[in-house]
mmCIF file of C-alpha atoms in Angstrom:
data_model
loop_
_atom_site.group_PDB
_atom_site.id
_atom_site.type_symbol
_atom_site.label_atom_id
_atom_site.label_comp_id
_atom_site.label_asym_id
_atom_site.label_seq_id
_atom_site.Cartn_x
_atom_site.Cartn_y
_atom_site.Cartn_z
ATOM 1 C CA MET A 29 108.225 18.225 152.586
ATOM 2 C CA THR A 30 108.784 16.652 155.971
ATOM 3 C CA GLU A 31 107.706 19.502 158.257
ATOM 4 C CA SER A 32 104.078 19.409 159.314
ATOM 5 C CA GLU A 33 101.795 22.196 160.426
ATOM 6 C CA PRO A 34 100.902 22.480 164.124
ATOM 7 C CA VAL A 35 97.599 20.886 165.071
ATOM 8 C CA ASN A 36 96.883 23.394 167.857
ATOM 9 C CA THR A 37 98.258 26.533 169.483
ATOM 10 C CA GLU A 38 100.019 24.626 172.256
ATOM 11 C CA GLU A 39 102.009 22.712 169.648
ATOM 12 C CA ALA A 40 102.860 25.932 167.769
ATOM 13 C CA LEU A 41 104.041 27.630 170.960
ATOM 14 C CA SER A 42 106.690 24.930 171.381
ATOM 15 C CA ASP A 43 108.476 25.983 168.165
ATOM 16 C CA PRO A 44 110.292 29.358 167.859
ATOM 17 C CA LYS A 45 109.501 29.580 164.111
ATOM 18 C CA TRP A 46 105.773 29.520 164.760
ATOM 19 C CA ILE A 47 106.044 31.896 167.738
ATOM 20 C CA CYS A 48 107.805 34.423 165.493
ATOM 21 C CA THR A 49 105.167 33.994 162.766
ATOM 22 C CA MET A 50 102.330 34.452 165.270
ATOM 23 C CA LYS A 51 103.965 37.627 166.630
ATOM 24 C CA GLU A 52 104.216 38.995 163.068
ATOM 25 C CA GLU A 53 100.492 38.360 162.546
ATOM 26 C CA LEU A 54 99.573 40.131 165.796
ATOM 27 C CA GLU A 55 101.842 43.096 164.901
ATOM 28 C CA SER A 56 100.169 43.322 161.488
ATOM 29 C CA ILE A 57 96.734 43.365 163.121
ATOM 30 C CA GLU A 58 97.813 46.143 165.488
ATOM 31 C CA ASN A 59 99.608 48.179 162.785
ATOM 32 C CA ASN A 60 96.471 48.130 160.605
ATOM 33 C CA SER A 61 94.253 49.267 163.512
ATOM 34 C CA THR A 62 92.008 46.300 162.841
ATOM 35 C CA TRP A 63 90.677 46.030 166.354
ATOM 36 C CA GLU A 64 90.652 47.665 169.747
ATOM 37 C CA LEU A 65 91.059 45.798 173.044
ATOM 38 C CA VAL A 66 87.958 46.405 175.213
ATOM 39 C CA ASP A 67 85.819 44.572 177.727
ATOM 40 C CA PRO A 68 82.645 43.419 175.953
ATOM 41 C CA PRO A 69 79.350 44.757 177.295
ATOM 42 C CA LEU A 70 77.122 42.347 179.166
ATOM 43 C CA GLY A 71 74.757 40.443 176.900
ATOM 44 C CA LYS A 72 76.873 40.860 173.745
ATOM 45 C CA ASN A 73 77.802 37.662 171.946
ATOM 46 C CA GLN A 74 81.536 37.042 171.760
ATOM 47 C CA ILE A 75 82.920 35.204 168.753
ATOM 48 C CA GLY A 76 85.782 32.840 169.387
ATOM 49 C CA GLY A 77 88.973 32.914 167.419
ATOM 50 C CA ARG A 78 91.600 30.402 166.454
ATOM 51 C CA TRP A 79 94.976 30.183 164.788
ATOM 52 C CA VAL A 80 95.414 28.603 161.363
ATOM 53 C CA TYR A 81 98.924 27.425 160.453
ATOM 54 C CA LYS A 82 100.308 26.768 156.971
ATOM 55 C CA VAL A 83 103.734 25.764 155.711
ATOM 56 C CA LYS A 84 104.327 27.328 152.286
ATOM 57 C CA ALA A 85 106.698 25.513 149.934
ATOM 58 C CA ASN A 86 108.017 26.099 146.434
ATOM 59 C CA PRO A 87 107.459 23.583 143.598
ATOM 60 C CA LYS A 88 110.551 21.646 144.731
ATOM 61 C CA ASP A 89 109.043 21.239 148.234
ATOM 62 C CA LYS A 90 111.583 23.586 149.818
ATOM 63 C CA ILE A 91 109.942 25.459 152.691
ATOM 64 C CA ILE A 92 109.856 29.155 151.898
ATOM 65 C CA LYS A 93 107.508 30.474 154.571
ATOM 66 C CA TYR A 94 105.593 29.744 157.734
ATOM 67 C CA LYS A 95 102.198 31.448 157.879
ATOM 68 C CA ALA A 96 99.946 31.876 160.915
ATOM 69 C CA GLN A 97 96.583 33.637 160.721
ATOM 70 C CA LEU A 98 94.359 34.569 163.621
ATOM 71 C CA ILE A 99 90.799 34.155 162.385
ATOM 72 C CA ALA A 100 87.383 34.699 163.904
ATOM 73 C CA LYS A 101 84.960 31.812 164.045
ATOM 74 C CA GLU A 102 82.361 33.759 162.100
ATOM 75 C CA PHE A 103 80.107 30.737 161.805
ATOM 76 C CA LEU A 104 79.057 31.464 165.410
ATOM 77 C CA GLN A 105 77.516 34.812 164.437
ATOM 78 C CA ARG A 106 73.753 35.179 164.265
ATOM 79 C CA GLU A 107 72.139 36.979 161.335
ATOM 80 C CA GLY A 108 70.301 40.107 162.388
ATOM 81 C CA ILE A 109 72.197 40.291 165.693
ATOM 82 C CA GLU A 110 75.925 40.334 164.854
ATOM 83 C CA PHE A 111 75.517 41.037 161.136
ATOM 84 C CA VAL A 112 72.947 42.035 158.545
ATOM 85 C CA GLU A 113 74.586 41.044 155.272
ATOM 86 C CA VAL A 114 77.578 39.071 154.080
ATOM 87 C CA PHE A 115 80.117 40.265 151.528
ATOM 88 C CA ALA A 116 83.121 38.228 150.389
ATOM 89 C CA PRO A 117 85.291 39.859 147.695
ATOM 90 C CA VAL A 118 86.404 36.750 145.825
ATOM 91 C CA ALA A 119 87.241 36.431 142.144
ATOM 92 C CA ARG A 120 85.168 33.889 140.253
ATOM 93 C CA LEU A 121 87.040 31.127 138.411
ATOM 94 C CA GLU A 122 85.624 32.366 135.105
ATOM 95 C CA THR A 123 87.118 35.832 135.720
ATOM 96 C CA ILE A 124 90.552 34.344 136.367
ATOM 97 C CA GLN A 125 90.264 32.228 133.213
ATOM 98 C CA ILE A 126 89.346 35.276 131.107
ATOM 99 C CA VAL A 127 92.246 37.334 132.499
ATOM 100 C CA VAL A 128 94.707 34.492 131.851
ATOM 101 C CA GLY A 129 93.301 34.049 128.337
ATOM 102 C CA ILE A 130 93.670 37.761 127.524
ATOM 103 C CA ALA A 131 97.206 37.821 128.979
ATOM 104 C CA ASN A 132 98.135 34.782 126.886
ATOM 105 C CA ASN A 133 96.608 36.286 123.738
ATOM 106 C CA LYS A 134 98.463 39.582 124.215
ATOM 107 C CA ASP A 135 101.700 37.871 125.355
ATOM 108 C CA TRP A 136 101.591 39.601 128.760
ATOM 109 C CA GLY A 137 103.480 38.258 131.766
ATOM 110 C CA ILE A 138 101.520 36.898 134.698
ATOM 111 C CA TYR A 139 102.947 37.015 138.211
ATOM 112 C CA GLN A 140 101.864 35.339 141.396
ATOM 113 C CA MET A 141 102.141 36.959 144.807
ATOM 114 C CA ASP A 142 101.401 35.959 148.354
ATOM 115 C CA ILE A 143 99.472 38.376 150.558
ATOM 116 C CA LYS A 144 101.020 38.571 154.000
ATOM 117 C CA SER A 145 97.953 40.014 155.741
ATOM 118 C CA GLU A 146 94.412 40.393 154.534
ATOM 119 C CA PHE A 147 91.786 42.661 155.987
ATOM 120 C CA LEU A 148 88.241 43.514 155.088
ATOM 121 C CA ILE A 149 88.302 47.001 153.607
ATOM 122 C CA SER A 150 84.843 48.015 154.640
ATOM 123 C CA LEU A 151 83.372 49.876 157.561
ATOM 124 C CA LEU A 152 81.075 47.789 159.720
ATOM 125 C CA ASN A 153 77.883 49.236 161.167
ATOM 126 C CA GLU A 154 77.805 46.507 163.799
ATOM 127 C CA GLU A 155 80.118 46.038 166.764
ATOM 128 C CA VAL A 156 81.766 42.619 166.754
ATOM 129 C CA TYR A 157 83.462 41.190 169.828
ATOM 130 C CA VAL A 158 86.069 38.475 169.291
#
């Protein structure tokens, strides 16, 4: 695979493929009502954001997708001020191994899929400004 991922947003904005991918991400965020554009109140901490770029390829290294995600720099949040608890819904490796083992034992098919957009499906009690 000869195409590299942009190092920064300025580099991505020079390529129409990445501009299109970034627009798709922003449309997905808006369509899912993930956030609302407001002026933050004085004294509230604002969390920065950044773009993450990935080139997805198939096993033969043929590019199949360009992916851009706008993420919050959550490591800048302060416990007790911007959040109270942390929850990350992630499958443990052991769970995946058990599911694959059962599927193999029962001769079930296993399919892989790529999630275009991911969002936390939980209501927050805190207001977060990004």
